[in-house]
Short mmCIF file of C-alpha atoms in Angstrom, two decimals:
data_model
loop_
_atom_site.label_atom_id
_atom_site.label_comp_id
_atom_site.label_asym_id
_atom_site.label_seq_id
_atom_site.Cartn_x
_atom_site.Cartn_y
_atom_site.Cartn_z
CA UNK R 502 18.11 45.90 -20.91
CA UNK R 503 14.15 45.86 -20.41
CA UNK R 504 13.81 44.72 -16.70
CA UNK R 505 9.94 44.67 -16.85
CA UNK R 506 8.71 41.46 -16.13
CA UNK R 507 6.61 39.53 -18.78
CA UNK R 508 2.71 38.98 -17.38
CA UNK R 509 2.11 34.96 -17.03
CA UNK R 510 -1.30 33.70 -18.32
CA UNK R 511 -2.64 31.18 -16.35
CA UNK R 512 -5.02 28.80 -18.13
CA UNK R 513 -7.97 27.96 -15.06
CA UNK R 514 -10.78 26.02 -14.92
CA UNK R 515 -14.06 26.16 -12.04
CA UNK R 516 -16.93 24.36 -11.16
CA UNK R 517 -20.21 26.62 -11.66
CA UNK R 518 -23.22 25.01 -10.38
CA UNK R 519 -21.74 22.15 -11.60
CA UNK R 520 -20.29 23.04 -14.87
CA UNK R 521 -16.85 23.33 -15.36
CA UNK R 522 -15.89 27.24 -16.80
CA UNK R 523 -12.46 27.97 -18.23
CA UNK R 524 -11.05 31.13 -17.92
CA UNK R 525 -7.83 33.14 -18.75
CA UNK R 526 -6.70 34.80 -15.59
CA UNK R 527 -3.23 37.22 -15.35
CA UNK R 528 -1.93 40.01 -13.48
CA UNK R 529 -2.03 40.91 -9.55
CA UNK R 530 -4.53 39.51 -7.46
CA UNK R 531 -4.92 42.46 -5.83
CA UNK R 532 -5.29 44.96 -8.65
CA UNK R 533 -8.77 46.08 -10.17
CA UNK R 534 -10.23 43.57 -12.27
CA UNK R 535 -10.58 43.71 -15.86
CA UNK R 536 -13.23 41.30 -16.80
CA UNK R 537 -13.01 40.28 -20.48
CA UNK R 538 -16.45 38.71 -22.23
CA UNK R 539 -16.09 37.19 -25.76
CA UNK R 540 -18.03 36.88 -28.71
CA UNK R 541 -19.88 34.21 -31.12
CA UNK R 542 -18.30 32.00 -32.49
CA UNK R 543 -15.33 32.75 -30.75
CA UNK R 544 -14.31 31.96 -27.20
CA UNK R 545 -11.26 33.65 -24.47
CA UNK R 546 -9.04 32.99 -27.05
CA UNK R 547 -9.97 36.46 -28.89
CA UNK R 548 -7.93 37.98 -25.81
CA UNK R 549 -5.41 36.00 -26.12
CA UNK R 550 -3.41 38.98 -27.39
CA UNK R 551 -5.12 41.95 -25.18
CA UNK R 552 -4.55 40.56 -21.87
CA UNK R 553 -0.75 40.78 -22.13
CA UNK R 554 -0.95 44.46 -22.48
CA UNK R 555 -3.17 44.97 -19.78
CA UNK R 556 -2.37 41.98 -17.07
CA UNK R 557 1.05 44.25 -15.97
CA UNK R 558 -1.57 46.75 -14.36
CA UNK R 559 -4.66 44.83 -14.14
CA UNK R 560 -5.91 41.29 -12.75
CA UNK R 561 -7.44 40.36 -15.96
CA UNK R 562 -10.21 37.69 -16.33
CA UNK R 563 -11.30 36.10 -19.16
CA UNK R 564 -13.96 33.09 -19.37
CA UNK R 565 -15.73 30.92 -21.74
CA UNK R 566 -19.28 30.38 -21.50
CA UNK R 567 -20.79 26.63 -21.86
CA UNK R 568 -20.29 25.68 -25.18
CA UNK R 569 -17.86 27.73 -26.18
CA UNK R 570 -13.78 27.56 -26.11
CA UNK R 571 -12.32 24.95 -23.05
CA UNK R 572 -15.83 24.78 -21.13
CA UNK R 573 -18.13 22.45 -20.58
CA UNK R 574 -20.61 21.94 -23.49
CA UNK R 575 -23.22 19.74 -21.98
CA UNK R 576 -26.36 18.41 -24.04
CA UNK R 577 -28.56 21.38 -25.29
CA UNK R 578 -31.16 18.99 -24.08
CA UNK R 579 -29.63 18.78 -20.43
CA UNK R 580 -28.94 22.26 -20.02
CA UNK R 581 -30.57 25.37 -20.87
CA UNK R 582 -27.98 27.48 -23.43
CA UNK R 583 -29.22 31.31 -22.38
CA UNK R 584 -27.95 34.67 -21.86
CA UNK R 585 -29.74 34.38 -18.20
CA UNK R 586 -28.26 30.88 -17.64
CA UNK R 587 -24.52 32.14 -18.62
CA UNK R 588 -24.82 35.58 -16.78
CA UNK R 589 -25.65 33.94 -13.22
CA UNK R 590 -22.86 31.45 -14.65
CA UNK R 591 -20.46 34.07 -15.24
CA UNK R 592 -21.77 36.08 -11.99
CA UNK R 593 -21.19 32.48 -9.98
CA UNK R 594 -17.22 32.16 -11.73
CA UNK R 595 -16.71 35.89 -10.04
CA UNK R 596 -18.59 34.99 -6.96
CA UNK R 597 -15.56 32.21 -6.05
CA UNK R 598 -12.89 34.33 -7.28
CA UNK R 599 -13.87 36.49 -4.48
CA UNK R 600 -14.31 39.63 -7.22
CA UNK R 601 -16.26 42.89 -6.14
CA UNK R 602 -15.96 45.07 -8.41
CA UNK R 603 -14.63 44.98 -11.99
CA UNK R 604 -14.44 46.33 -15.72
CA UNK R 605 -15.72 44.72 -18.71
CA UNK R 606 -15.02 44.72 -22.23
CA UNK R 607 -18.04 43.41 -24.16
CA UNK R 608 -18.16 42.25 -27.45
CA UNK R 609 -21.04 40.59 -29.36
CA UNK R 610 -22.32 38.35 -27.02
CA UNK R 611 -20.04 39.55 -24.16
CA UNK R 612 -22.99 42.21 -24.13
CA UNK R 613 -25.80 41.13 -23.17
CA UNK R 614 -24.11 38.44 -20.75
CA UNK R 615 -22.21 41.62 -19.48
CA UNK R 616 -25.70 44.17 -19.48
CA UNK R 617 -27.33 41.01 -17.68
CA UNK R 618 -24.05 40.87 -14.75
CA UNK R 619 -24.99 44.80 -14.19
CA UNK R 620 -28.44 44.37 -13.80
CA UNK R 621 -27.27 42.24 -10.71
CA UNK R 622 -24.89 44.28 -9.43
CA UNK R 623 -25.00 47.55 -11.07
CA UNK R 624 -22.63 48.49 -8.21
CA UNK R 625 -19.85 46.55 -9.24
CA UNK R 626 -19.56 47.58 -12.72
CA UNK R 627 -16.28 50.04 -12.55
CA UNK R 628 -16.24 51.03 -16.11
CA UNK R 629 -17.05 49.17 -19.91
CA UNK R 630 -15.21 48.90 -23.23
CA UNK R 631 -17.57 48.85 -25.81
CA UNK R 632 -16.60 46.87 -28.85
CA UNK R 633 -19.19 46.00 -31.39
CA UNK R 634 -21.89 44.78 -28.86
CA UNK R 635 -25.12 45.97 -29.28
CA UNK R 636 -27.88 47.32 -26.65
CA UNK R 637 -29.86 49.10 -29.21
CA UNK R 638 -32.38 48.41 -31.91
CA UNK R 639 -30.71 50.46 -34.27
CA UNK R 640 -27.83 48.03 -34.13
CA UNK R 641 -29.88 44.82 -35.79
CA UNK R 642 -29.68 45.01 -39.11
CA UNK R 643 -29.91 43.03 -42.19
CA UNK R 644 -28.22 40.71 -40.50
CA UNK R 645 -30.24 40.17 -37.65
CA UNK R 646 -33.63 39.20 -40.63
CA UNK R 647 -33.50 35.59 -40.81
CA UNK R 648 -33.28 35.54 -37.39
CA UNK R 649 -35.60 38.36 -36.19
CA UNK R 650 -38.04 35.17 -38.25
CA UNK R 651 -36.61 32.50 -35.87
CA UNK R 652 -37.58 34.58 -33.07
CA UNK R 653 -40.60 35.18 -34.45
CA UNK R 654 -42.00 31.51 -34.67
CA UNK R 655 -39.03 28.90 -33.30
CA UNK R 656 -40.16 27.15 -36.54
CA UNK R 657 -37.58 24.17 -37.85
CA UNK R 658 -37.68 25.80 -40.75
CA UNK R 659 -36.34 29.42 -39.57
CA UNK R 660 -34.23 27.20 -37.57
CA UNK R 661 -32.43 25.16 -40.18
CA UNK R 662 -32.19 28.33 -42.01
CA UNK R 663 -29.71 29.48 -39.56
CA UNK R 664 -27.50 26.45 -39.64
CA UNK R 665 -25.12 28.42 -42.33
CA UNK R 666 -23.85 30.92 -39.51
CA UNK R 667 -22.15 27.78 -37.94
CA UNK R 668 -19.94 27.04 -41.73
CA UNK R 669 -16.41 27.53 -42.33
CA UNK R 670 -17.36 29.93 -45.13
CA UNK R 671 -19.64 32.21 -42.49
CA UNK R 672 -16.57 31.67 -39.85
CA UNK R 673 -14.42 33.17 -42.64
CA UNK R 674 -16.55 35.90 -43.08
CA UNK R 675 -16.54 36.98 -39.64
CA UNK R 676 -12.62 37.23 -39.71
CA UNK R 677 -12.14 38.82 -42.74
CA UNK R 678 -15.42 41.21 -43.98
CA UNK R 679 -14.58 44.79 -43.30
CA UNK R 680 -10.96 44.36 -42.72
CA UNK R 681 -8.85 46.94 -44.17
CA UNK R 682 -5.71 44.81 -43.90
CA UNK R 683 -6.64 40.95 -44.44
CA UNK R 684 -3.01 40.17 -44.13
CA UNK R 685 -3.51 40.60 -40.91
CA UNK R 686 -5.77 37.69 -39.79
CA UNK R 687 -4.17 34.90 -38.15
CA UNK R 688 -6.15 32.25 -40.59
CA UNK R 689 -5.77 29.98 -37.07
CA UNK R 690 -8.42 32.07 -35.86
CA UNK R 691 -10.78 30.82 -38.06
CA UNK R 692 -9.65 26.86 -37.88
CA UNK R 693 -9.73 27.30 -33.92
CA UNK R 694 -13.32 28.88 -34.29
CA UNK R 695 -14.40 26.32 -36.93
CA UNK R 696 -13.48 23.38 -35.31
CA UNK R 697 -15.23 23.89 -32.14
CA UNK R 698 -18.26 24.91 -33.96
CA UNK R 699 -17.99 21.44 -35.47
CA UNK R 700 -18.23 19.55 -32.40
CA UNK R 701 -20.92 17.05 -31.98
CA UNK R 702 -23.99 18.41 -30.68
CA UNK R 703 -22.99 22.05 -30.86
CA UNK R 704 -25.07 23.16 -33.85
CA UNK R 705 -28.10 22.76 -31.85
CA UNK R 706 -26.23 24.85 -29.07
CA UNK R 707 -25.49 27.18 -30.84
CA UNK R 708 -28.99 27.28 -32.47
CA UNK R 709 -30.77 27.62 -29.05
CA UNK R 710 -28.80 30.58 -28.47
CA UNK R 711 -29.31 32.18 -31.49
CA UNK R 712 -33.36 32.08 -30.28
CA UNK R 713 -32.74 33.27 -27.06
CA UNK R 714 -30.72 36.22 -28.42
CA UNK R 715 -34.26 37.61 -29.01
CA UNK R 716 -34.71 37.72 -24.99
CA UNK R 717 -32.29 40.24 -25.00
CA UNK R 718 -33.62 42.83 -26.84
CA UNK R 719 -36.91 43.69 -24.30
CA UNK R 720 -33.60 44.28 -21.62
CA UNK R 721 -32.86 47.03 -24.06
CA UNK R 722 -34.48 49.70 -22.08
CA UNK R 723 -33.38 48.47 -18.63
CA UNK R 724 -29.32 48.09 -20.26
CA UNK R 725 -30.24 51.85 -21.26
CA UNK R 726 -31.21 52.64 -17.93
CA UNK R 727 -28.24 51.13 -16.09
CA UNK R 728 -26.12 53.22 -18.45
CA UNK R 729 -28.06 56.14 -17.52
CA UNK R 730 -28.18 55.63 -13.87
CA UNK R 731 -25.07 54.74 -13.04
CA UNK R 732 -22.77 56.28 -15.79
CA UNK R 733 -19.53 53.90 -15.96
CA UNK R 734 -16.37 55.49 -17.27
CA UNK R 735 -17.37 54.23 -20.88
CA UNK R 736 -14.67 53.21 -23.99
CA UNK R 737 -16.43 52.77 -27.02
CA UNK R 738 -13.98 51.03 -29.66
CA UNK R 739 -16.29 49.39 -32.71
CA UNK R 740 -15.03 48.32 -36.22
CA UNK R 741 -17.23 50.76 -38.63
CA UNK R 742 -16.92 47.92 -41.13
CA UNK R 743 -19.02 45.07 -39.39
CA UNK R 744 -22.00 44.03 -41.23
CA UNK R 745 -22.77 42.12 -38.22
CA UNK R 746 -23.38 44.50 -35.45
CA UNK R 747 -22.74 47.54 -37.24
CA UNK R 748 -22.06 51.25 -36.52
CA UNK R 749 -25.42 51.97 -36.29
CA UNK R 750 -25.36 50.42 -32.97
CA UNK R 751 -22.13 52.24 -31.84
CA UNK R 752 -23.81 55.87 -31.57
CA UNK R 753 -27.33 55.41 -29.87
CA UNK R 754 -24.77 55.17 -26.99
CA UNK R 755 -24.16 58.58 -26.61
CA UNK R 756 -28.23 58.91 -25.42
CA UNK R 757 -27.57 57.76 -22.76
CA UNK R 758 -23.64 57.85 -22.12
CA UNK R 759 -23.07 61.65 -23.27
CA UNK R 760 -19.48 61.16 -21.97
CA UNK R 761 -18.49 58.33 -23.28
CA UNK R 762 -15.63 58.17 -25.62
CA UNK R 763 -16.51 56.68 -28.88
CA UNK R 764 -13.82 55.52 -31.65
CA UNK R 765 -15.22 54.17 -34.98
CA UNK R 766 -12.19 51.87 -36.21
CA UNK R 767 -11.30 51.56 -40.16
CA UNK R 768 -11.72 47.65 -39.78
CA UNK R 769 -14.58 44.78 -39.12
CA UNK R 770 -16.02 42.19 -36.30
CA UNK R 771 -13.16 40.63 -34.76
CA UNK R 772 -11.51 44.45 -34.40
CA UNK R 773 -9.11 43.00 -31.73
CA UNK R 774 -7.12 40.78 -34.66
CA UNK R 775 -6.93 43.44 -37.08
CA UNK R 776 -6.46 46.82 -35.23
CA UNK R 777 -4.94 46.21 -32.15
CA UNK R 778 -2.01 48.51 -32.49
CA UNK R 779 -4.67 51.18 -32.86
CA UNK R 780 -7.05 50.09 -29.84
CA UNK R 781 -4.72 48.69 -26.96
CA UNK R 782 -3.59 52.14 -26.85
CA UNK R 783 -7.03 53.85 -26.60
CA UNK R 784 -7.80 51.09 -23.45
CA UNK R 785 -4.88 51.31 -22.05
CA UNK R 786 -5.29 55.24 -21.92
CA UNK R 787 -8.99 54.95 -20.72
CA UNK R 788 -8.29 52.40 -17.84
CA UNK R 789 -5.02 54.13 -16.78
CA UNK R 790 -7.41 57.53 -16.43
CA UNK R 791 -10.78 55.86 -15.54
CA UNK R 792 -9.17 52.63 -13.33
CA UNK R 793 -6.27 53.46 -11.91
CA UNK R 794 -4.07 50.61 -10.68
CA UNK R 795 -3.78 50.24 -6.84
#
């Protein structure tokens, strides 16, 4: 009989400068933290199965910004929805848990709020896994046109334009574009996702954010320059199919993290729900070499 003991989940929440964060927390307190930072339009619950396989080795810590998943989503007139505003958010949540050092796996917009937390504390960052988040120019596509134009002008116009990325049939998309096995997406996912997204008030949320995506992209060089400088242990693990942040973005990372391991995966966006009996093993692997467990 298998003696090893299952890793519990707790479900957490913490008051950030006011705003209540949930997060996903498992494994020893005193192991190295694995800090896990989600995607649009998705939330903590994208790790729901990853942090099993890695909470028997690693304290494992997985929030959800304002707006998004079990957190607060307070008036996008009463609070400002930014990737600066949820980075010192997210740097705040880590602050109380009394966390030093840790390593994150970004994805989408787990990126920049990730780049942003090593900007801070460059020091602290103990390795990254890479998964379809982009920190290169290369990486915005034909996608990234209508709202390149929003950034351009904040008109309503450019604006409304954008209101289809928050429908059930662009929700959809995201699960299932790219995927070489569709039978393999939980169609929960994309009723979880959806009807969040439908909340009142979050369109314009989520609209706000989609403008202030376009402050990201001047942090380009200084993301680049972290990577250079410091040189985490680096994982790079990116569905090849994602017409959202594609592969394009996945290889400028070499530039400037020659040693990084990089691992183009036969499958789209949400990679994690698709191929994850082809990349826990490749994490696992990295953090057991790069992060070994005290």
């Amino acid at each position: 009989m298998d003696a090893t003991p299952i890793p519990v989940t707790h479900y957490r929440t913490a008051k950030i400068d006011g705003i209540d964060i949930f997060y996903r927390e498992a494994g020893p307190a005193d192991a190295p933290v694995v800090l896990l930072l989600h995607g649009f339009p998705t939330s903590s619950h994208m790790f729901r199965n990853l942090i099993p396989q890695l909470a028997s080795r690693y304290h494992v810590i997985a929030p959800d910004y304002p707006g998004f998943g079990q957190s607060a989503a307070p008036d996008h007139k009463m609070f400002a929805y930014t990737f600066a505003h949820f980075a010192d958010l997210m740097d705040g949540l880590l602050g109380k848990l009394d966390v030093k050092s840790y390593a994150m796996y970004v994805m989408d917009y787990g990126a920049p709020v990730g780049y942003r937390l090593a900007l801070k504390h460059p020091e602290r960052v103990s390795a990254l896994i890479i998964q379809n988040g982009n920190a290169y120019e290369e990486g915005l596509k034909t996608f990234w046109d209508p709202i390149k134009a929003y950034w351009a002008d904040g008109s309503p116009a450019h604006r409304k334009a954008l209101e289809v990325l928050m429908k059930p049939e662009t929700t959809k998309f995201q699960y299932t574009d790219g995927m070489s096995d569709v039978s393999r997406i939980d169609p929960d996912n994309i009723l979880h996702d959806q009807t969040l997204l439908d909340r009142p008030g979050n369109m314009d949320i989520q609209l706000d954010l989609f403008h202030d995506y376009g402050s990201n992209v001047p942090l380009y060089p200084k993301f680049q320059a972290f990577f250079r400088d410091r040189k985490p242990p680096t994982l790079i693990v990116w569905g090849k199919n994602d017409f959202i942040f594609p592969a394009d973005g996945a290889g400028p990372y070499l530039r400037d993290l020659p040693d990084a391991e990089l691992h183009l995966i036969d499958t789209g966006h949400f990679a994690l729900e698709d191929k994850a009996d082809e990349m826990v093993p490749l994490i696992r692997s990295f953090l057991e070499r790069k992060l070994p467990a005290t």
